[in-house]
Each structure stands twice: as C-alpha cells, then as structure tokens.
Short mmCIF file of C-alpha atoms and ligand atoms in Angstrom, two decimals:
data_model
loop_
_atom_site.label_atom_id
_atom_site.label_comp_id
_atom_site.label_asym_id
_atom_site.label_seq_id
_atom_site.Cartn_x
_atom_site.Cartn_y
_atom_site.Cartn_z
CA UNK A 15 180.57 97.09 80.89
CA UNK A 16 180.75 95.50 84.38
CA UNK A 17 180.42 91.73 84.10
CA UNK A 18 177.24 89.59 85.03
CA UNK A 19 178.48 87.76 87.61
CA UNK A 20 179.71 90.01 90.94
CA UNK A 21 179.05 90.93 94.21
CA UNK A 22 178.59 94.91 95.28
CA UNK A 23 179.73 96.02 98.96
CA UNK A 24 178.58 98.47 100.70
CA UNK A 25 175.73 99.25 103.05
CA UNK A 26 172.98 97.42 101.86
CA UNK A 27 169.33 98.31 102.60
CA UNK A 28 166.06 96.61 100.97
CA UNK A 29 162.91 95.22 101.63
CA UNK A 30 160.81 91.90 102.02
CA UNK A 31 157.67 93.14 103.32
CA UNK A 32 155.85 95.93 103.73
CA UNK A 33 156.71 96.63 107.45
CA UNK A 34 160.42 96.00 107.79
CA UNK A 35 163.39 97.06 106.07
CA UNK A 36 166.64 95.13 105.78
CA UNK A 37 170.11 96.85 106.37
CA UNK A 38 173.42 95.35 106.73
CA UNK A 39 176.76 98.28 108.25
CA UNK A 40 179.00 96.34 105.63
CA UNK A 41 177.68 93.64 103.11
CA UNK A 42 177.55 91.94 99.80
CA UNK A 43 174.77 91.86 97.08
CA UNK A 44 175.73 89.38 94.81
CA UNK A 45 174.54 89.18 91.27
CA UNK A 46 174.38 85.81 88.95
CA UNK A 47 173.09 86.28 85.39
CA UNK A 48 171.08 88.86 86.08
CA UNK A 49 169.58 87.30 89.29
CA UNK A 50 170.02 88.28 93.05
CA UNK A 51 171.82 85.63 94.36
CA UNK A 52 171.16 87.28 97.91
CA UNK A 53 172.55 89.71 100.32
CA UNK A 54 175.23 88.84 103.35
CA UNK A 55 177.09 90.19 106.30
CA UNK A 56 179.88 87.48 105.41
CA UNK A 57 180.30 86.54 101.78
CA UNK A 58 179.60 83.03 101.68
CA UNK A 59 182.62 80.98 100.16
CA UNK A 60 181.07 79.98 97.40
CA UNK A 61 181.00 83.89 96.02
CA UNK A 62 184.27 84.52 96.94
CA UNK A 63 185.60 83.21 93.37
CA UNK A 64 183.47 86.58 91.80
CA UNK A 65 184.52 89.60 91.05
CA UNK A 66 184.25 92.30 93.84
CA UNK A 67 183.45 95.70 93.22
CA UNK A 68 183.79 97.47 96.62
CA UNK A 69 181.45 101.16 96.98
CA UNK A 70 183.27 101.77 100.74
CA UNK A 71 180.02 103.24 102.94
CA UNK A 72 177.70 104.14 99.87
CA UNK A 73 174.40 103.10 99.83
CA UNK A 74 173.22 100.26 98.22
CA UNK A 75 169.48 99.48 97.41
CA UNK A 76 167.11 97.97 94.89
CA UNK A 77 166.12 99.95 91.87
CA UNK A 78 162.84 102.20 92.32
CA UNK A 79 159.90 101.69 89.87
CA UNK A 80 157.74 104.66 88.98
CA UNK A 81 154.33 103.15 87.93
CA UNK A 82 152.63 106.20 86.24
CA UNK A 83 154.96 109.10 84.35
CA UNK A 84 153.70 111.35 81.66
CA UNK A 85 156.96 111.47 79.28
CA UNK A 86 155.93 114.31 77.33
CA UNK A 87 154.64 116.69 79.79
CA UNK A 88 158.26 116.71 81.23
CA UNK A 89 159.23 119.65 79.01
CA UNK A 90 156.36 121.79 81.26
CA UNK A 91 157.51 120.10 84.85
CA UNK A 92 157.22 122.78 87.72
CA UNK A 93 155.39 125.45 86.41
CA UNK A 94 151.14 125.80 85.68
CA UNK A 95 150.15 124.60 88.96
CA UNK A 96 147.05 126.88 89.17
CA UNK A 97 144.49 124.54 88.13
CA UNK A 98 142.67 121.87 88.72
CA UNK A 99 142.36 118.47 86.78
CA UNK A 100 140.37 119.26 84.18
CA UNK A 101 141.23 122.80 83.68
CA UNK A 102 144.43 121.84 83.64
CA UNK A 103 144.34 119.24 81.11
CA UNK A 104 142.53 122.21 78.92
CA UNK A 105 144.86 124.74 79.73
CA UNK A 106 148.54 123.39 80.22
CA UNK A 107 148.87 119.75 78.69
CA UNK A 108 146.51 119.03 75.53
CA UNK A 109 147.92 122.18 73.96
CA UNK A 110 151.89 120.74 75.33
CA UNK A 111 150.96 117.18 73.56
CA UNK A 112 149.24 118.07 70.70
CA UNK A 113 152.96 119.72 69.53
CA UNK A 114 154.19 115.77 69.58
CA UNK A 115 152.69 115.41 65.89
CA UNK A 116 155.87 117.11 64.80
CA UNK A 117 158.06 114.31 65.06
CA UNK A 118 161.41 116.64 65.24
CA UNK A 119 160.03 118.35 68.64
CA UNK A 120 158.94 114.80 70.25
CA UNK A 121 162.94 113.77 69.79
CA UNK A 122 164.39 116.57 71.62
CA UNK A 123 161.36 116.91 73.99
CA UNK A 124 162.19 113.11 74.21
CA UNK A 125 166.30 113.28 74.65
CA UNK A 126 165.33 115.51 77.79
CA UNK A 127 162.83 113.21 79.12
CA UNK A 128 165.12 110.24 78.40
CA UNK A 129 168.32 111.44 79.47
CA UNK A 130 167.13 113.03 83.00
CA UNK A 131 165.20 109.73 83.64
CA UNK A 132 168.32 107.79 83.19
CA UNK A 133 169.67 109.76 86.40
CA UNK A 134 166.98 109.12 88.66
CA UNK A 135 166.49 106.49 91.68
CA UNK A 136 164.50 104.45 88.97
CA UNK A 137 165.32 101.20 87.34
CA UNK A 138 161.53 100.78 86.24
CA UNK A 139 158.59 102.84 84.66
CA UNK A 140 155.25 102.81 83.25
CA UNK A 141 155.05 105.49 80.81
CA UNK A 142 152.66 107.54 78.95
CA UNK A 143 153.22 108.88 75.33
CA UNK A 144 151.19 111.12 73.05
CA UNK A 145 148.13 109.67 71.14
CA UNK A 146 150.37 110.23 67.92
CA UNK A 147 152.34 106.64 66.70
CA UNK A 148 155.62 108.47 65.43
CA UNK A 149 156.35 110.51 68.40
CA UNK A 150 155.96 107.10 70.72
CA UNK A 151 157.95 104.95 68.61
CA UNK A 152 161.10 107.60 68.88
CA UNK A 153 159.95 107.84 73.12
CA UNK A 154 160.40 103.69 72.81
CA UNK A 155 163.65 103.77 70.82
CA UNK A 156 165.42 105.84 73.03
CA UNK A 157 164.43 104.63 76.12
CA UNK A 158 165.17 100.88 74.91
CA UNK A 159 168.87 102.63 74.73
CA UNK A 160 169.02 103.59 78.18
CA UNK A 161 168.74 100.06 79.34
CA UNK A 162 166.27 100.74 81.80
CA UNK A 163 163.11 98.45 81.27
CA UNK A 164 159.62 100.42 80.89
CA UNK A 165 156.22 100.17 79.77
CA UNK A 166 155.48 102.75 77.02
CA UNK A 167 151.81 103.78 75.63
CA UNK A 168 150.62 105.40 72.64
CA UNK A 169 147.79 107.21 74.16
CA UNK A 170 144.11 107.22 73.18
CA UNK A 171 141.74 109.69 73.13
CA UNK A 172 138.69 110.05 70.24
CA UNK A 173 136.24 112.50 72.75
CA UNK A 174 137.06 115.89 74.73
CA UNK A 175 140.80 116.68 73.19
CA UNK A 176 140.04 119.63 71.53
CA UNK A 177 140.33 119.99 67.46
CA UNK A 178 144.22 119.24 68.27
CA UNK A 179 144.21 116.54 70.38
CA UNK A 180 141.77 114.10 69.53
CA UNK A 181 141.51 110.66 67.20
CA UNK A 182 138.66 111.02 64.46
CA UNK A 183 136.88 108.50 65.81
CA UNK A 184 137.45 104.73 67.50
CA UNK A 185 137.68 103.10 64.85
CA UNK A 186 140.71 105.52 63.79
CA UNK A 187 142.07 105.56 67.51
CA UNK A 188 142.37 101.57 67.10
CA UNK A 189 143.49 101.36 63.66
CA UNK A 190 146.34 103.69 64.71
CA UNK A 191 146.88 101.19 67.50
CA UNK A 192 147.26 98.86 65.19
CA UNK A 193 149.44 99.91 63.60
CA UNK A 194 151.47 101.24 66.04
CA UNK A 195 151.54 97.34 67.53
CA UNK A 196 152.41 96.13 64.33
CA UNK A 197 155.71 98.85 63.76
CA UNK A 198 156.87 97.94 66.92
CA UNK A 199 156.31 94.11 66.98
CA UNK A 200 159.51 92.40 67.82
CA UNK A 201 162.10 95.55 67.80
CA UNK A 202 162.77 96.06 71.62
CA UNK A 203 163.98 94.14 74.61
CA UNK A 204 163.90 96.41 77.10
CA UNK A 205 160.67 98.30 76.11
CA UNK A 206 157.14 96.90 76.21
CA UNK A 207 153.80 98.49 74.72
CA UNK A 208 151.03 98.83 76.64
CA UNK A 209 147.59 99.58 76.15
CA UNK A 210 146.62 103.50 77.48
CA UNK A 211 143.09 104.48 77.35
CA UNK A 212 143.80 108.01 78.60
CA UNK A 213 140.43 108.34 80.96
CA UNK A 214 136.83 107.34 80.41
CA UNK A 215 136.22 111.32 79.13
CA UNK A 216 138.67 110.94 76.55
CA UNK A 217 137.27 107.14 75.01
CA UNK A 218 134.05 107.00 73.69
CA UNK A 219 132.21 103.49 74.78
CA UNK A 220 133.03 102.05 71.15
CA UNK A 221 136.98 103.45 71.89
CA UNK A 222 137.15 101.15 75.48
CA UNK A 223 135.82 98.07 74.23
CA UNK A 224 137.73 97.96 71.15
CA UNK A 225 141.09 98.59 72.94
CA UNK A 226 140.00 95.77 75.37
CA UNK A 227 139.68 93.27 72.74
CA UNK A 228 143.30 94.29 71.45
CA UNK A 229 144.11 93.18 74.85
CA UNK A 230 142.66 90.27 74.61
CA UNK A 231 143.76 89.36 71.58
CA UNK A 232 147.51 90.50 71.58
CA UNK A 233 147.96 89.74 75.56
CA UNK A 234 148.85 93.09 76.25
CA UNK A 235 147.95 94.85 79.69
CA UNK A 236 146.67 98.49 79.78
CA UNK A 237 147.12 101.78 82.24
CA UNK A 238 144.96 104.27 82.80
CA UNK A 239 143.44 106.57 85.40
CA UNK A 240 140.98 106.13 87.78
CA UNK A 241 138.86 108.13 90.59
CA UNK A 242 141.22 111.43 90.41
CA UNK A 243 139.55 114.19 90.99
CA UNK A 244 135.88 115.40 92.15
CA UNK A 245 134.66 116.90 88.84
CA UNK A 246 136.45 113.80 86.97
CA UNK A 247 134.25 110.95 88.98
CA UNK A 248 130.93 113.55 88.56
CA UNK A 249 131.43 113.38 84.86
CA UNK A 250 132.22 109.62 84.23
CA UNK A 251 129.13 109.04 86.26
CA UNK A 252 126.92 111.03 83.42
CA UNK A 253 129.06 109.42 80.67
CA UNK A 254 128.66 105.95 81.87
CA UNK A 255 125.35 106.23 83.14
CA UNK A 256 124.74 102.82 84.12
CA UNK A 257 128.13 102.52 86.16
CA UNK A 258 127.78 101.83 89.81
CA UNK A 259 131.01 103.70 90.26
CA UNK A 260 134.09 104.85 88.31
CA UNK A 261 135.46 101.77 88.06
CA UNK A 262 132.58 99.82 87.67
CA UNK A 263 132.90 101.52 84.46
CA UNK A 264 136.13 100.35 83.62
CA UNK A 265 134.99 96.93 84.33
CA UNK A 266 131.56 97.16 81.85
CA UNK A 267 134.66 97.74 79.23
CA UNK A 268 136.94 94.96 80.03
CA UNK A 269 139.53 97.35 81.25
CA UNK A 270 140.85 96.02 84.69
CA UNK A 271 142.35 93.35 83.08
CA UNK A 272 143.39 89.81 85.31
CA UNK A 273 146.34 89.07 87.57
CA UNK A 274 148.29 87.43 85.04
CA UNK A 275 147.28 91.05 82.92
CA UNK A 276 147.40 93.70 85.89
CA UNK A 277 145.80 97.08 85.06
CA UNK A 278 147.10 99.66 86.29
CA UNK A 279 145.57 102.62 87.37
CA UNK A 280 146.60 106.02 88.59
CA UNK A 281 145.85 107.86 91.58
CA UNK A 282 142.82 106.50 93.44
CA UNK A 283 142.16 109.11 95.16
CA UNK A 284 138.66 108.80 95.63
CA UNK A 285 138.14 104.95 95.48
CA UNK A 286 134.92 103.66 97.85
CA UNK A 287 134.78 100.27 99.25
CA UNK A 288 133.28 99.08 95.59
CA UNK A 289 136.18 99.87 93.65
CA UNK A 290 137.95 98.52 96.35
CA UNK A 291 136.76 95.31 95.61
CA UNK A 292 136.88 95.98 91.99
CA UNK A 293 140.41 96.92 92.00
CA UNK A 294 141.34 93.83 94.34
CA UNK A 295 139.15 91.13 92.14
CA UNK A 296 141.26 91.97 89.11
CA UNK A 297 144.32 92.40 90.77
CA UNK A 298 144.83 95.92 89.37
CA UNK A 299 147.64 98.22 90.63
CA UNK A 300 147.05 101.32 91.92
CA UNK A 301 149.95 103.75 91.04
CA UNK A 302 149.76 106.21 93.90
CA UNK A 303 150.88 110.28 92.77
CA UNK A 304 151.12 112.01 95.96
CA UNK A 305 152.69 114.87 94.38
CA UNK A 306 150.72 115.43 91.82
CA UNK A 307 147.63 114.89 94.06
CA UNK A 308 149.03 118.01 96.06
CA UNK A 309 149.94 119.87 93.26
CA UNK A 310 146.18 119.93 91.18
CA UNK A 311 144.20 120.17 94.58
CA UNK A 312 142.97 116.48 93.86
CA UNK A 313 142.88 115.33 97.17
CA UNK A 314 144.98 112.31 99.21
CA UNK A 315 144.77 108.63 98.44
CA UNK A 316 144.28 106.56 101.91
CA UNK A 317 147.08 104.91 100.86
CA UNK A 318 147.09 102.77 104.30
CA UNK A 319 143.97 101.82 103.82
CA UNK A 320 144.69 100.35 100.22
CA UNK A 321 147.55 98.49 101.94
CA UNK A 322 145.67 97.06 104.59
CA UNK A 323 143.07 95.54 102.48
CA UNK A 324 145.77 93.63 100.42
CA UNK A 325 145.44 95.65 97.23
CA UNK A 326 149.15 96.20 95.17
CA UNK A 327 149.84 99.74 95.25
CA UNK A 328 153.15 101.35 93.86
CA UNK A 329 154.08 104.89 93.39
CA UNK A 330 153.93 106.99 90.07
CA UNK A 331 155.73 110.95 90.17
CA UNK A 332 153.36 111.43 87.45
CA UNK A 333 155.13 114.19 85.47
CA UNK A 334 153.52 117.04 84.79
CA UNK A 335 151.21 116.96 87.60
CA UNK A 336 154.13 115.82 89.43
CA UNK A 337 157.03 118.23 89.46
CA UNK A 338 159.89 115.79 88.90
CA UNK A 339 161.17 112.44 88.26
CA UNK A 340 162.78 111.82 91.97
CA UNK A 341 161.33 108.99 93.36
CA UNK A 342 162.34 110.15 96.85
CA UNK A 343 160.80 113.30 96.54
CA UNK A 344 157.44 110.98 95.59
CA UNK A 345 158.23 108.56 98.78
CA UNK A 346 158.54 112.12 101.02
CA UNK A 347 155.53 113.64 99.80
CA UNK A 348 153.96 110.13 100.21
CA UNK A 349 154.45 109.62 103.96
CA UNK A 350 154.03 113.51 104.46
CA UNK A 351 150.04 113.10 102.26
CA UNK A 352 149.37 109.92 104.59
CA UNK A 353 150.18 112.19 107.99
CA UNK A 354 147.80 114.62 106.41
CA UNK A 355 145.64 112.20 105.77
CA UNK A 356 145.20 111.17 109.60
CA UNK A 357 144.94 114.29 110.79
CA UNK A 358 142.77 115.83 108.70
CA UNK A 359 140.60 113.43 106.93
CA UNK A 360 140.08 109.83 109.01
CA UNK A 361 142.02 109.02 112.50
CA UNK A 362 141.54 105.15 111.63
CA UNK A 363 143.55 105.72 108.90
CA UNK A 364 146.86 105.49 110.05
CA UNK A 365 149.66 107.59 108.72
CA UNK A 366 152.53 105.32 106.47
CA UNK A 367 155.62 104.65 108.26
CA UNK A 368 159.39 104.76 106.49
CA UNK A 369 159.39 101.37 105.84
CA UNK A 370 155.96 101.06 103.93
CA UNK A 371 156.52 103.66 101.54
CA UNK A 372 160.68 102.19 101.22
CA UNK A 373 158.53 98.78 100.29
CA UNK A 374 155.54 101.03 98.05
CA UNK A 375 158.61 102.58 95.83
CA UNK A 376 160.59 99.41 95.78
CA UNK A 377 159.02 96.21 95.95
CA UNK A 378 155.42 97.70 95.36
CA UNK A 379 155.82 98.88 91.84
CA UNK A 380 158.11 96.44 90.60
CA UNK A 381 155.63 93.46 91.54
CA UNK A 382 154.33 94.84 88.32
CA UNK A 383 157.40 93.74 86.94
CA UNK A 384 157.57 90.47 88.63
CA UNK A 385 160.41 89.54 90.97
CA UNK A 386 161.72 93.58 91.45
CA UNK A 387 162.34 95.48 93.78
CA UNK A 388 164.16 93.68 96.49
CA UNK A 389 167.64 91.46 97.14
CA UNK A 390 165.60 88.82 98.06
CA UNK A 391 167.23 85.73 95.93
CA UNK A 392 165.65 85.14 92.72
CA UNK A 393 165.09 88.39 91.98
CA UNK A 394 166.06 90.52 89.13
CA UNK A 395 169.23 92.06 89.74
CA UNK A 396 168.27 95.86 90.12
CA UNK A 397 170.30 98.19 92.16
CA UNK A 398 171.50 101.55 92.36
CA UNK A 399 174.22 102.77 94.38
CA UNK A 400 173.73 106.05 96.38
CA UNK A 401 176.76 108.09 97.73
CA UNK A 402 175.72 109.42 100.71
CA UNK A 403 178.74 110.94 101.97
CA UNK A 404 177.96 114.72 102.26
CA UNK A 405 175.24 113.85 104.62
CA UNK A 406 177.46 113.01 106.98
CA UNK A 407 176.54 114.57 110.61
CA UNK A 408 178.44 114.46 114.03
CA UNK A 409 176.34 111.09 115.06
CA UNK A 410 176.95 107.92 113.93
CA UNK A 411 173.82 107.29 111.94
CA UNK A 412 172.81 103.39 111.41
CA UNK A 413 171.99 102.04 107.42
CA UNK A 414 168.12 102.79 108.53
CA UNK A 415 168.80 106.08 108.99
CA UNK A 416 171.03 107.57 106.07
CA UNK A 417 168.18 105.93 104.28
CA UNK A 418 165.39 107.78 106.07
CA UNK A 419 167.61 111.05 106.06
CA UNK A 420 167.99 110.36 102.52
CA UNK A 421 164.62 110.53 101.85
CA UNK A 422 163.83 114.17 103.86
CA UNK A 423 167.37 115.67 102.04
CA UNK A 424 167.75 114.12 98.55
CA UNK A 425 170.25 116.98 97.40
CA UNK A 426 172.99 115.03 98.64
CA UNK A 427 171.90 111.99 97.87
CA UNK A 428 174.58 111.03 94.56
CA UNK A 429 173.59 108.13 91.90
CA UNK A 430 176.89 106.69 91.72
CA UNK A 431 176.07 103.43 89.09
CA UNK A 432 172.95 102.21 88.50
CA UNK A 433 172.26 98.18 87.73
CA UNK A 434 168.97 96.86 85.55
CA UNK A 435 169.13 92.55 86.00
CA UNK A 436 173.24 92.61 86.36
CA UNK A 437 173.85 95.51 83.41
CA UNK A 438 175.52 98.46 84.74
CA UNK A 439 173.01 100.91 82.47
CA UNK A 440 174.09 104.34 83.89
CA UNK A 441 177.37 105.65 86.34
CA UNK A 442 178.21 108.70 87.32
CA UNK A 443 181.67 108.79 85.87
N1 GUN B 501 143.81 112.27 83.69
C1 GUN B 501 143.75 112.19 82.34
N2 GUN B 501 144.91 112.61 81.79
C2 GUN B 501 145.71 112.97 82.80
C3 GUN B 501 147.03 113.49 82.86
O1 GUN B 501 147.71 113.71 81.86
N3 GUN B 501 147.52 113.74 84.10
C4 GUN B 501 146.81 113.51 85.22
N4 GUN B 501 147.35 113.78 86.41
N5 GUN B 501 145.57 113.04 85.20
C5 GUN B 501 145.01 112.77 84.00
FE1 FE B 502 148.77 110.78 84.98
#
C-alpha cells in the first residue's frame, strides 16, 4: 500500500467549474491524509520532502462518480434492448432480480458486478440492490472491500412486481428496512445505506411515507427515479391523482429530501419547469443516464438546460438500461444526446461542450459526496491514472486533447492505479 502522504506526476487534467478544464504538460498532484493538497507546474518546496511517484506522460485526473447503477442487472448488461421502460422492467429485469432471494446467486452475480466496477474510471457510486436484505448486505460487504466509497440500497417495492418481486405489503417493505438498517448499523466505512423507493408504481402511498419517516428519523438520504419515460409519468399521474406533476408527487411523500439530505433522482428526462423548481428547492440531484435513455427509447434529458438553471446534475451508466460501467462511454453518449438534443428537439437548448460533461462526471456527481471530484485543495484525494500511450498519433496533442480523444476512443484508454482519499484501492499490476 502506497503511503498517505505523496505527490503523483504526470499530466494532470481536472476541473473547477463547469466551463473550463484545468491541464498542466508535466505536474504534481499532491496528496496529504487523504486531502488534495493541490496541483502544480513546479512542486512547491514545501512538498519536495514527500514521496514521488512519477507516471511519465499518463494521464492523471480525479476519480469519476456514477450517481445511479443497477448492481444486479449487470449480469444481463448488453442484451434485451427491445423494449421500452415498462415492458422492459416486465420482461428483462423483475424476472433477473427476483433470482437475488437465493443468496448463493446474488454472491457470484455480485463478485462480477464488484470486481468489473473496481476497473472502471469510477472512484464513486450510488447503487441499487434487490428489494431482498441478504442479497444487499453481501452487494455492501464486498464492495466495502474494494475500497471504493458507494451508496448501496435495499430496494422497495410492495405494488406492480409481479408474485416474485414484490414486498407483502408496506408495512413488510419497512419492517424489512428495518431490519436491514439495523444488520448493517455500524459494520462499514466505505459503504453507506441509502433509502431506494424504486418508483412511485412500485410504493404504495402508505410504502413512500413510511420510508420518508425512516429518513427522517435515521438521517438517511434516499434515490429514486423520476420523469423517465412517457407511459411512466401517464401512470404516476393516475396513481397520485392529486399530484401537479411527477415530482410533485414525490414531494406530497417527503421524498426530495433537503440540501443537507440530497435526493437523488434518475434520469429526468421529462422534467417541466415545476419539477424544475421542485428539484432545485430541495436541492435534489439529478443523475443523468444518457445511455440508457437511448437504449429504452426514453427520450433525452436537456441536460443544458438543467445546468443553466443551477440545478446539480451528475451522471449515472445505469446498468442494465445502460450497457456498461464506463463512465466515458456515459460522458460520450452524454455530449452526443445533448447535440441531438439541439438539433432535433429545442435550438435554445444548446448542445454540452467537453468541458461540461468532464465537470458533470467529475465534480457533478461527487458534490453528492462532498468535496469530490476535483484537485482543487481540500478535496478528497480521488484520482485515477490513465495510460494513454497507444493513442499516440503523428501530432503533438495538448493534455485537453488526449482527454477529449480519450473520451471518443476509450479502448486504449488503460487504468493504471486508481486512488479513493490517498488509498491506492486498485492497480493494474
Ligand atoms: N424505473 C424503475 N426501475 C427502473 C430500473 O431498474 N431501471 C430504469 N432504467 N428505470 C427504472
Ligand atoms: Fe435506474
């Protein structure tokens, strides 16, 4: 284990706000118990004393967080892409879950899961489970092995699973929570619970508000998803009848939580100017799936439009939905939606550039996290380091863009060591 206190060289590239990005040919990240102490062209004397560990021309950039992954739809990533939302749900991904009650399946669905996430651009993640308590605890214990810090829900659902996938009731659903709290008060450092009302069709009214006290109560935040899909927002509008929108229903429950408690929900997609104001009054975060939007037909998130009205918006690969864990791939398909987006859907919508979706997957998902995301000092020391090296081409190509080149040809793109507040948690070798 690499010790607490260094400095990383390299070619450093990160971000402090949403329209720039930082790089530096040659420089020096340096890292004080667990803390970015900053990042140089010179190494100021006073670091000079630490220990160096020197990564030649390889890339070197904040961990990524990926606000909104479904850890046990990973073992069907890539393949049923023929539906729709709810059809899909149906079809592909109750029937995949409902297998997690067998608590020998969820740990090797779970080693998979675990293991590949450990490789990815990704320091961070929110993370759904199953609604079963078992099958989460063993998705918390091994991920509070891989070092990496995460947010992990047992799901809940008591309406609309199916015979196989469903609570018996609410009170059931949040005994179960309960419980599940209880097993898992005080055993992880790394790993914290979170509250995970699955969507409004799968909580009955009693389901919501009794998860929202729990939140109250035991100061936990809660994730969920919101305004997905056409037929989704149709049907929360005849279950919550007296909702002004979908997340005015969220809000009759107690769900969107405070700053100091951030919600956060996934996808957006179809948000109007009230839940808008909803999501900004409560300080929710929107975890934005581009793939996964492509992949079900759902539709594009006007992502810039979020942005521009001050909302915190990070990106989620959403796995199954989303085809993979590569946080790239998510920022590609990101800028790639948002050109779409312009073209197709709203010209005063303009598309995102590099640097705002560089800022979404760094800095905007790990303000969930707190200070993340950036080598601003004071944050948490998160970094991977990226060889880069068989992207080479006959220019010479500035920090800015390997980065951006990075992001259109991930192939090449090598996780060489990987750093979660000063802990080397993962390397290559
Ligand atoms: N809405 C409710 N459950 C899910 C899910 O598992 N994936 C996606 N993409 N949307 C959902
Ligand atoms: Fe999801």
């Amino acid at each position: 284990m690499i010790e607490n206190n260094f400095v990383l060289k390299g070619s450093i590239v990160y971000s402090e706000d949403k329209d720039t990005i930082n790089t530096i040919q040659e420089g020096y990240v340096v890292c004080q118990d667990g803390k970015c102490l900053g990042a140089y062209s010179t190494l100021p004397d006073e670091y000079k004393s630490l220990k160096l560990y020197d990564y030649g021309k390889s890339l070197i950039m904040p961990g990524m967080t990926d606000l909104h992954v479904h850890a046990p739809q990973y073992t069907f990533r890539g393949i049923g892409m023929d539906k729709e939302l709810l059809d899909w749900l149906n079809t592909y991904t109750f029937p995949e879950e409902a297998k997690y009650k067998d608590i020998e399946y969820a740990k090797k669905a779970y080693k998979y899961f675990t293991k590949d996430l450990q490789r990815t651009f990704s320091t961070r993640a929110v993370v759904f489970g199953t609604l079963h308590n078992q099958a989460t605890i063993e998705l918390m214990d091994q991920l509070e092995e891989t070092g990496m810090i995460t947010y992990v829900g047992k799901v809940n659902m008591d309406r609309n699973g199916g015979v196989d996938l469903e609570e018996e009731d609410a009170a059931t659903s949040l005994e179960n929570t309960r419980k599940w709290l209880e097993a898992i008060d005080g055993k992880y450092k790394n790993t914290r619970p979170i509250l995970t009302p699955r969507f409004i069709p799968s909580c009955s009214d009693e389901l919501m508000r009794g998860l929202t006290d729990i939140a109250d109560e035991k100061d936990l935040r809660i994730q969920s998803h919101l305004s997905e899909n056409l037929s989704e927002v149709a049907w929360v509008q005849e279950l919550v009848p007296e909702s002004t929108s979908y997340g005015n229903a969220y809000e009759i429950f107690g769900a969107m939580g405070n700053p100091d408690r951030p919600t956060i929900m996934a996808h957006c997609v179809y948000s109007n100017d009230e839940e808008m104001e909803i999501l900004k009054k409560y300080g929710a975060f929107i975890a934005h799936c581009a793939d996964s939007n492509m992949n079900l037909t759902s539709g594009i998130a006007p992502i810039r439009k979020y942005m521009d009205a001050g909302l915190n918006v990070g990106l989620g690969t959403d796995v199954a939905a989303g085809s993979s864990m590569n946080m790239v791939k998510t920022m590609l398909i990101t800028l790639q939606a948002s050109k779409m987006y312009y073209r197709l859907v709203n010209t005063d919508v303009k598309p995102l550039t590099f640097e705002q979706v560089f800022y979404l997957a760094t800095i905007g998902g790990g303000k969930y996290f707190g200070q993340v995301g950036s080598f601003k000092y004071g944050y948490d020391f998160d970094a991977i380091v990226v060889d880069d090296s068989k992207m080479y081409s006959m220019r010479d190509m500035t920090v800015r863009e390997r980065v951006e080149r990075m992001c259109y040809n991930d192939a090449d793109a090598i996780i060489m060591d990987k750093f979660v507040k000063g802990n080397r948690i993962y390397s290559i070798k």
